[in-house]
mmCIF file of C-alpha atoms and ligand atoms in Angstrom:
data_model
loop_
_atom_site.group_PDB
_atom_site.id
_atom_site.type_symbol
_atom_site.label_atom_id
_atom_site.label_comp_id
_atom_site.label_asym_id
_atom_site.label_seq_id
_atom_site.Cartn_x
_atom_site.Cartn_y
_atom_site.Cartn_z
ATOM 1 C CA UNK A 284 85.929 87.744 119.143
ATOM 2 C CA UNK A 285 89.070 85.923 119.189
ATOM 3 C CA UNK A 286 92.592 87.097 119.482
ATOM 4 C CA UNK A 287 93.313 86.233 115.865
ATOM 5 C CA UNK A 288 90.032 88.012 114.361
ATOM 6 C CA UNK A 289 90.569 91.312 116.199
ATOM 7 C CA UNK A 290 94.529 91.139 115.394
ATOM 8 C CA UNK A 291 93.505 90.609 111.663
ATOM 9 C CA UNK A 292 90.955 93.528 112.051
ATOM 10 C CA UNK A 293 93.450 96.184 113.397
ATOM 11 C CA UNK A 294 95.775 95.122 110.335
ATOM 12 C CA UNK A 295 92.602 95.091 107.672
ATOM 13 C CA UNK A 296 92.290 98.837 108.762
ATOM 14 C CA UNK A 297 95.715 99.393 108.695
ATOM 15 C CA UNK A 298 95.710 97.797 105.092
ATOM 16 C CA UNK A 299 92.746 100.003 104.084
ATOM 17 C CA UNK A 300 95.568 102.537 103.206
ATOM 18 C CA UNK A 301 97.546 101.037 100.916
ATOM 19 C CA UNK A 302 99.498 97.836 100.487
ATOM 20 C CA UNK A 303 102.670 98.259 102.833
ATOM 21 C CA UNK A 304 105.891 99.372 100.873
ATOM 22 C CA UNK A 305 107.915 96.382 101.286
ATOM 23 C CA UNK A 306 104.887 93.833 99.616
ATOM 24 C CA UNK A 307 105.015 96.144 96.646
ATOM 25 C CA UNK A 308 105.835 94.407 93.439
ATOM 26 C CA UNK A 309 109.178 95.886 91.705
ATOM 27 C CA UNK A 310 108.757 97.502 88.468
ATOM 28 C CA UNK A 311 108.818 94.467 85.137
ATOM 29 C CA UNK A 312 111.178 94.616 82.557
ATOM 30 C CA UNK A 313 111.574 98.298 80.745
ATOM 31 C CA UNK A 314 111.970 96.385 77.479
ATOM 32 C CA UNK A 315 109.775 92.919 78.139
ATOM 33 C CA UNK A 316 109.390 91.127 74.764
ATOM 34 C CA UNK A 317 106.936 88.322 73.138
ATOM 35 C CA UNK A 318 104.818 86.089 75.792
ATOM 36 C CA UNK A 319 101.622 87.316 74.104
ATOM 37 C CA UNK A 320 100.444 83.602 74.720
ATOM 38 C CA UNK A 321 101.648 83.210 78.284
ATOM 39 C CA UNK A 322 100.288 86.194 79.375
ATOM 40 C CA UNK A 323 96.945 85.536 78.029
ATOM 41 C CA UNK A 324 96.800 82.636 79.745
ATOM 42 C CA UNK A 325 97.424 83.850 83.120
ATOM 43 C CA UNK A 326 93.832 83.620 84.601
ATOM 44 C CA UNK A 327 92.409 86.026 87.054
ATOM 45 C CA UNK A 328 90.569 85.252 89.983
ATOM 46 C CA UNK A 329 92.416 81.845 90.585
ATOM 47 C CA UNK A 330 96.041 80.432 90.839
ATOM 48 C CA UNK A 331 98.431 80.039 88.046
ATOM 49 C CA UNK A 332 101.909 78.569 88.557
ATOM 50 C CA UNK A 333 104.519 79.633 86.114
ATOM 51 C CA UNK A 334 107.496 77.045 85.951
ATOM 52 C CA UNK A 335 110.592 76.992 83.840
ATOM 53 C CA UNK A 336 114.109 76.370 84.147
ATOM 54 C CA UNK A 337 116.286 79.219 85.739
ATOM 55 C CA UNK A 338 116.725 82.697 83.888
ATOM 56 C CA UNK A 339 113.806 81.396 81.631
ATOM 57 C CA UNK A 340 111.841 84.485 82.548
ATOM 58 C CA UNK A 341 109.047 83.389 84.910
ATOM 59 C CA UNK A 342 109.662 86.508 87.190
ATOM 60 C CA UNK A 343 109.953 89.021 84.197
ATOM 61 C CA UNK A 344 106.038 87.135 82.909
ATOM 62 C CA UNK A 345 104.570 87.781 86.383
ATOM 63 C CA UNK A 346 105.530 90.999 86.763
ATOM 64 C CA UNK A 347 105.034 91.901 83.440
ATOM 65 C CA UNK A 348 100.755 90.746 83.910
ATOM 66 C CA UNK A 349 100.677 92.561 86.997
ATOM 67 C CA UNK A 350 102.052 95.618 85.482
ATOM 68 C CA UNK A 351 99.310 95.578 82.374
ATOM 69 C CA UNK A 352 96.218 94.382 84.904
ATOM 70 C CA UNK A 353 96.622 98.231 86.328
ATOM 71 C CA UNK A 354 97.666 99.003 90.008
ATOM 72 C CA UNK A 355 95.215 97.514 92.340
ATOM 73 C CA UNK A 356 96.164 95.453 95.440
ATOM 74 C CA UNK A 357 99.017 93.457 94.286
ATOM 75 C CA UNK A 358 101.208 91.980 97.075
ATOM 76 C CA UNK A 359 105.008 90.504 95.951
ATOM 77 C CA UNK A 360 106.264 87.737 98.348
ATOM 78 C CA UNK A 361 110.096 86.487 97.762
ATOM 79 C CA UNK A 362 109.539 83.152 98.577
ATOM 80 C CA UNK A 363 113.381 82.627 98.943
ATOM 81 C CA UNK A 364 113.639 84.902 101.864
ATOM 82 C CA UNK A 365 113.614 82.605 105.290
ATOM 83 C CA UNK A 366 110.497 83.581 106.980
ATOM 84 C CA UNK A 367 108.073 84.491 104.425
ATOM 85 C CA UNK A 368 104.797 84.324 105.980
ATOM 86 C CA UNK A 369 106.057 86.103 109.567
ATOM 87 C CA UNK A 370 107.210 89.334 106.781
ATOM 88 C CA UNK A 371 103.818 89.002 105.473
ATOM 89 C CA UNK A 372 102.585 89.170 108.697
ATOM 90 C CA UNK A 373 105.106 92.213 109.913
ATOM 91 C CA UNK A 374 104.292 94.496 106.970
ATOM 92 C CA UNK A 375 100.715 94.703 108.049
ATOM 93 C CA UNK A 376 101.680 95.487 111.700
ATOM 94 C CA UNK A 377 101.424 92.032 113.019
ATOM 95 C CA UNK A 378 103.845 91.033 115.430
ATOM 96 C CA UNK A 379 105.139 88.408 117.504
ATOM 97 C CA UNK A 380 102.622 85.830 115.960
ATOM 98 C CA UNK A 381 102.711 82.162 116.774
ATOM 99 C CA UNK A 382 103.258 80.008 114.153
ATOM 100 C CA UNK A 383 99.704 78.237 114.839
ATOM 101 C CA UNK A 384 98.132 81.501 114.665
ATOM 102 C CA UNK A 385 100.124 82.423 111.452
ATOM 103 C CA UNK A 386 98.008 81.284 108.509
ATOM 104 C CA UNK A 387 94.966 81.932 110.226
ATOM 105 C CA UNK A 388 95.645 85.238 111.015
ATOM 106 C CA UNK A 389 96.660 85.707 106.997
ATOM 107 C CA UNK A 390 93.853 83.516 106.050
ATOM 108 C CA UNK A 391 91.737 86.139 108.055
ATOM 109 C CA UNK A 392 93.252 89.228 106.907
ATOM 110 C CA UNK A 393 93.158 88.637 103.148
ATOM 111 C CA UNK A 394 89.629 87.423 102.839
ATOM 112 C CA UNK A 395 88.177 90.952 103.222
ATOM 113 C CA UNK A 396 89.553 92.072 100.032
ATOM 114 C CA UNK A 397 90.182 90.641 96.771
ATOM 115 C CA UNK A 398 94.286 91.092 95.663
ATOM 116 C CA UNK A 399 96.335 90.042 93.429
ATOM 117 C CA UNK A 400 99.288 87.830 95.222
ATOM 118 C CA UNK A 401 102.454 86.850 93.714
ATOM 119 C CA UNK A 402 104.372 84.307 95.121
ATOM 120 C CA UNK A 403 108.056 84.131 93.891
ATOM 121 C CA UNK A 404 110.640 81.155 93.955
ATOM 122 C CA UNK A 405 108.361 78.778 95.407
ATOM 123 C CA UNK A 406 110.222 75.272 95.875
ATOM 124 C CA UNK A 407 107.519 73.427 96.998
ATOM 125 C CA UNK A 408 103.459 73.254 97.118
ATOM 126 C CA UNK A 409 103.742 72.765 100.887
ATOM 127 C CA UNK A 410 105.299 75.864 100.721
ATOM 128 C CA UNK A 411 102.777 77.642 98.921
ATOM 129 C CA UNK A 412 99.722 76.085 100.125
ATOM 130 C CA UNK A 413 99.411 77.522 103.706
ATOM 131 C CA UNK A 414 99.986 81.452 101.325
ATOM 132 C CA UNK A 415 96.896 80.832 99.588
ATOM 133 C CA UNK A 416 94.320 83.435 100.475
ATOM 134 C CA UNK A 417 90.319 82.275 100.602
ATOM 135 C CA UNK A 418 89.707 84.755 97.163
ATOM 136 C CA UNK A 419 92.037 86.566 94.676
ATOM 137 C CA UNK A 420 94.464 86.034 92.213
ATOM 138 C CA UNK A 421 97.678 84.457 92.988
ATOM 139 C CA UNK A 422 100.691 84.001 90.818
ATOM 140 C CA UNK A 423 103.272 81.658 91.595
ATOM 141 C CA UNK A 424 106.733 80.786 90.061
ATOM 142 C CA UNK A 425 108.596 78.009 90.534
ATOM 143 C CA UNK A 426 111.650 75.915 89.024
ATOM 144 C CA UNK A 427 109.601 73.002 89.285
ATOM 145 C CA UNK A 428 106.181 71.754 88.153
ATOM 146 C CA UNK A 429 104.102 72.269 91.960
ATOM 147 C CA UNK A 430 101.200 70.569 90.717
ATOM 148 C CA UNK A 431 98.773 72.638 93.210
ATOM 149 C CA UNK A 432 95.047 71.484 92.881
ATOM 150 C CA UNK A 433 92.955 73.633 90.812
ATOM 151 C CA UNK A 434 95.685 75.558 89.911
ATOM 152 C CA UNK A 435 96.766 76.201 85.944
ATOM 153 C CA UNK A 436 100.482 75.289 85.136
ATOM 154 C CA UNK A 437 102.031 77.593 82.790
ATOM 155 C CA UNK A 438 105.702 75.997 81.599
ATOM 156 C CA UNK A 439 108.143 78.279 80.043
ATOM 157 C CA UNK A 440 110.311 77.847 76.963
ATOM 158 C CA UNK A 441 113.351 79.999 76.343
ATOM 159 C CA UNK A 442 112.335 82.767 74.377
ATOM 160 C CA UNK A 443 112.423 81.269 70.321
ATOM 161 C CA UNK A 444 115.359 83.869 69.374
ATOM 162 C CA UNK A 445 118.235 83.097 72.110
ATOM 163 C CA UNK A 446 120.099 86.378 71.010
ATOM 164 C CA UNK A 447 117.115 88.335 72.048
ATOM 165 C CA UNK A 448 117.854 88.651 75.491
ATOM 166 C CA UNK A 449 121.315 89.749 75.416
ATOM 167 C CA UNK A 450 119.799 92.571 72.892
ATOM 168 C CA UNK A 451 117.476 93.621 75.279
ATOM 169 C CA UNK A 452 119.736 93.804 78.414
ATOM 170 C CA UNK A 453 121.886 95.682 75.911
ATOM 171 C CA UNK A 454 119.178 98.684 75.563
ATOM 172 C CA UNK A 455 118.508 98.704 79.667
ATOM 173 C CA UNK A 456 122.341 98.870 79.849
ATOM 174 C CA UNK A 457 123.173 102.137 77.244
ATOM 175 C CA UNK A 458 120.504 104.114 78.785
ATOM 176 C CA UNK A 459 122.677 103.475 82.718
ATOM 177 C CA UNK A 460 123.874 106.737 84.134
ATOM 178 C CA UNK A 461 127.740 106.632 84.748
ATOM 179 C CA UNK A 462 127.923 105.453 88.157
ATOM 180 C CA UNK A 463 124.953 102.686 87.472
ATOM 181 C CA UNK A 464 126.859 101.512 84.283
ATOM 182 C CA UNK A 465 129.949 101.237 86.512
ATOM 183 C CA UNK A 466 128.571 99.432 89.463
ATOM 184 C CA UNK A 467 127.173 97.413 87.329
ATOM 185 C CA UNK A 468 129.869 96.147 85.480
ATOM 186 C CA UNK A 469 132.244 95.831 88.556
ATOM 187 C CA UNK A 470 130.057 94.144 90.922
ATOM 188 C CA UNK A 471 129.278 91.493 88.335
ATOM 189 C CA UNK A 472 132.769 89.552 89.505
ATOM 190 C CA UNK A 473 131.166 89.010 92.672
ATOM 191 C CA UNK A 474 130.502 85.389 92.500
ATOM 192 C CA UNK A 475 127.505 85.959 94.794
ATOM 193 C CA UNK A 476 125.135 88.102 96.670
ATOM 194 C CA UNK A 477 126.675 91.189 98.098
ATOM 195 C CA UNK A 478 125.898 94.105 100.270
ATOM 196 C CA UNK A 479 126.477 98.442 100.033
ATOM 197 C CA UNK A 480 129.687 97.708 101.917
ATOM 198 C CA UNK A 481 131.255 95.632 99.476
ATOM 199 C CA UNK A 482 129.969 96.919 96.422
ATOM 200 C CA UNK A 483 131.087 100.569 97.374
ATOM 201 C CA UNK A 484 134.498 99.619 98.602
ATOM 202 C CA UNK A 485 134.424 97.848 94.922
ATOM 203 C CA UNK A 486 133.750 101.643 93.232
ATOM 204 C CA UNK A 487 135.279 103.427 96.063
ATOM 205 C CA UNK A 488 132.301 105.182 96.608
ATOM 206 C CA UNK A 489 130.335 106.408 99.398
ATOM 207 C CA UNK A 490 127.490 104.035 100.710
ATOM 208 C CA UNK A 491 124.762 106.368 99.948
ATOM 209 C CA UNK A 492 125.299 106.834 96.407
ATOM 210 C CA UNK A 493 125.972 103.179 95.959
ATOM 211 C CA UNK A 494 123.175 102.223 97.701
ATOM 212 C CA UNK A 495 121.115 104.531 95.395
ATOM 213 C CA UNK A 496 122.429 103.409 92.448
ATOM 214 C CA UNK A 497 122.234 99.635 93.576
ATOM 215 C CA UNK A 498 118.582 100.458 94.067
ATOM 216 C CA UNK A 499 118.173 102.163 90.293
ATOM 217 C CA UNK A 500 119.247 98.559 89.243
ATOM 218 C CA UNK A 501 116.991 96.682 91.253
ATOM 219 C CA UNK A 502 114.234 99.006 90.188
ATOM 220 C CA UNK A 503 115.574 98.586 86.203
ATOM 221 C CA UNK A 504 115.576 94.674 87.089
ATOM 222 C CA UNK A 505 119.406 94.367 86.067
ATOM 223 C CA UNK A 506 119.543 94.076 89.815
ATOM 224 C CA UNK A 507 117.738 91.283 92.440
ATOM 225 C CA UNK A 508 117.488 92.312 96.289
ATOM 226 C CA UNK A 509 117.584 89.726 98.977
ATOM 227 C CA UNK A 510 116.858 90.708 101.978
ATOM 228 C CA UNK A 511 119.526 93.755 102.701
ATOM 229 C CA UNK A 512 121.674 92.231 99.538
ATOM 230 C CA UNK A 513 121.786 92.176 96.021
ATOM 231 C CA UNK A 514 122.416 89.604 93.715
ATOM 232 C CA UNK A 515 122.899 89.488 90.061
ATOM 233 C CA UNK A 516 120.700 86.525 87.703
ATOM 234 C CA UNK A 517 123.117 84.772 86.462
ATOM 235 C CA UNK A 518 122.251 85.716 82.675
ATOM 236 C CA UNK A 519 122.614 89.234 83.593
ATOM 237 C CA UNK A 520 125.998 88.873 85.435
ATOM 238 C CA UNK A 521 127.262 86.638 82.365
ATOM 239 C CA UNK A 522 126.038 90.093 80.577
ATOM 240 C CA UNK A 523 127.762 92.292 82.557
ATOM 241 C CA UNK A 524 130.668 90.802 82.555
ATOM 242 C CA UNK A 525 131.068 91.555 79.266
ATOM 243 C CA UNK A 526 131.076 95.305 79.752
ATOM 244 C CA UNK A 527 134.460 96.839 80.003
HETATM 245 N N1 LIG B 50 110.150 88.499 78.087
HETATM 246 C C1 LIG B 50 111.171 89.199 78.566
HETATM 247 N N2 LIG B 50 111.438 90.438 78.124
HETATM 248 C C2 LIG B 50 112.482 91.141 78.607
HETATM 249 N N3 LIG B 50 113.343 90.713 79.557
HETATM 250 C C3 LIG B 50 113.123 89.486 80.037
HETATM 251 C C4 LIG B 50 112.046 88.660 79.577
HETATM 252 N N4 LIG B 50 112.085 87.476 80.230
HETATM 253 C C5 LIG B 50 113.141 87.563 81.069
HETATM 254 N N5 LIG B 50 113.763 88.752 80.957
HETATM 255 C C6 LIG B 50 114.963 89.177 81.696
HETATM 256 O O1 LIG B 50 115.794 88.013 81.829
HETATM 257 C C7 LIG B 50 116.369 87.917 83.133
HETATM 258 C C8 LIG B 50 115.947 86.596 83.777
HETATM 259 O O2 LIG B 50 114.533 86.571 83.879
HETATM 260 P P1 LIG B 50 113.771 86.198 85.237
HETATM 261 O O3 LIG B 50 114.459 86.786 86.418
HETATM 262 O O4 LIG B 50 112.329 86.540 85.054
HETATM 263 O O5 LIG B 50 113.984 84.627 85.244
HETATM 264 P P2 LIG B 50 113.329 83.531 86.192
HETATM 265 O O6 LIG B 50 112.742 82.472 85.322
HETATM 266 O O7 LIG B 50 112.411 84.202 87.171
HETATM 267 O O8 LIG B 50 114.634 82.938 86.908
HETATM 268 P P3 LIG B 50 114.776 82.248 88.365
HETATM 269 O O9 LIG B 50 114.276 80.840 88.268
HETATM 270 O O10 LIG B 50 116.255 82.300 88.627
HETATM 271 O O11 LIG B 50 113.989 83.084 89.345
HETATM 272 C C9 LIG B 50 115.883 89.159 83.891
HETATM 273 O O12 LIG B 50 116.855 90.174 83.796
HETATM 274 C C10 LIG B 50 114.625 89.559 83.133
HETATM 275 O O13 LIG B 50 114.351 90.938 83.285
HETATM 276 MG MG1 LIG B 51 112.524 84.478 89.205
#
């Protein structure tokens, strides 16, 4: 057997236990509203690419279907992070792969099981393609229309009522603990991402609690990690910034 198979083996074992911590998907929306149609659409079993303009809520849909198809084996995969497929590969044990060897060795490793794979801020469908597993159910957004084969587009419209959002950020928002609510309002002048450092010499706070609290936001999706920082959607900083 070759290198690649009995690598992929070790790390289908491995898998057998549970979907590593850092592919988990993050929680959708407390308060998600409307998409009835959208969500209905999304197939399983096949690919679906969600597109929309920016803030449109392509993120908040995909989650949102994972959330209601039950737990499973879903696997989240932040496109926008810089070495997507290597993470992929280090969550499940596997290091030090060649890039040759990379989508094979993925390729391998997901066709023993059927998962459901969401692929976040793709930019490309050269980017995606080499991601697609041999079986499953993959979800992937995009600002742009990919135009995969065999794969169903789903476009995005703003949500009809435009006030609607701002409502529903406002019901996430009263329900913050203090030091949440604060964080959240003061680290929404930083014009871009940001790490614990910064945001608790912002509060004047100590790192763990920050970091804790940074992590309640992420988990509330008020919040976006990126790699070890956070960054605000710009609709939600443009909310938060109206919070005195
Ligand atoms: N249907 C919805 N119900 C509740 N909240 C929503 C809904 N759609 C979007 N949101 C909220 O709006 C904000 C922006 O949505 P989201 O992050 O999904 O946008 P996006 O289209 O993925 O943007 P980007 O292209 O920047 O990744 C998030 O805070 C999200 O939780
Ligand atoms: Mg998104």
């Amino acid at each position: 057997m070759s290198d690649v198979l009995t690598r992929a083996a070790t790390a289908a074992i491995r898998y057998r236990t549970g979907v590593p911590p850092q592919l988990r998907p993050p929680a959708a929306p407390r308060h998600f509203v409307g998409r009835g149609d959208e969500l209905a659409a999304v197939r399983a079993g096949g690919v679906t690419v969600v597109s929309g303009p920016g803030g449109v809520g392509k993120t908040a849909l995909a989650l949102k279907w994972l959330q209601d198809r039950g737990s499973g084996d879903q696997l989240y995969v932040d496109l926008a992070v810089r070495e997507p497929l290597g993470d992929l590969l280090r969550a499940f044990g596997l290091s030090d792969v060649e890039v040759d060897e990379s989508v094979a060795l993925f390729r391998s490793l997901t066709a023993r099981r059927q998962f459901t794979l969401l692929l976040d801020n793709a930019d490309s469908a050269e980017q995606v393609t080499p991601l697609l597993p041999a079986s499953g159910t993959v979800l992937v957004t995009s600002r742009s229309k990919l135009n995969l084969p065999q794969a169903q587009e789903i476009h995005l419209e703003p949500l009809a009522d435009d006030g609607r959002l701002e409502e529903l950020l406002d019901l996430s928002y009263v329900e913050l603990p203090e030091r949440q609510a604060r964080l959240y309002r003061l680290c929404a002048w930083q014009p871009d991402t940001f790490g614990v450092p910064v945001a608790a010499a912002i509060a004047g706070e100590p790192e763990c609690d920050v970091e804790d609290a940074l992590d309640d936001l992420v988990e509330k999706s008020l919040l976006t990690e990126v790699g070890d920082a956070f960054r605000f959607h710009e609709l939600v900083r443009a909310h938060a910034r109206t919070k005195r």
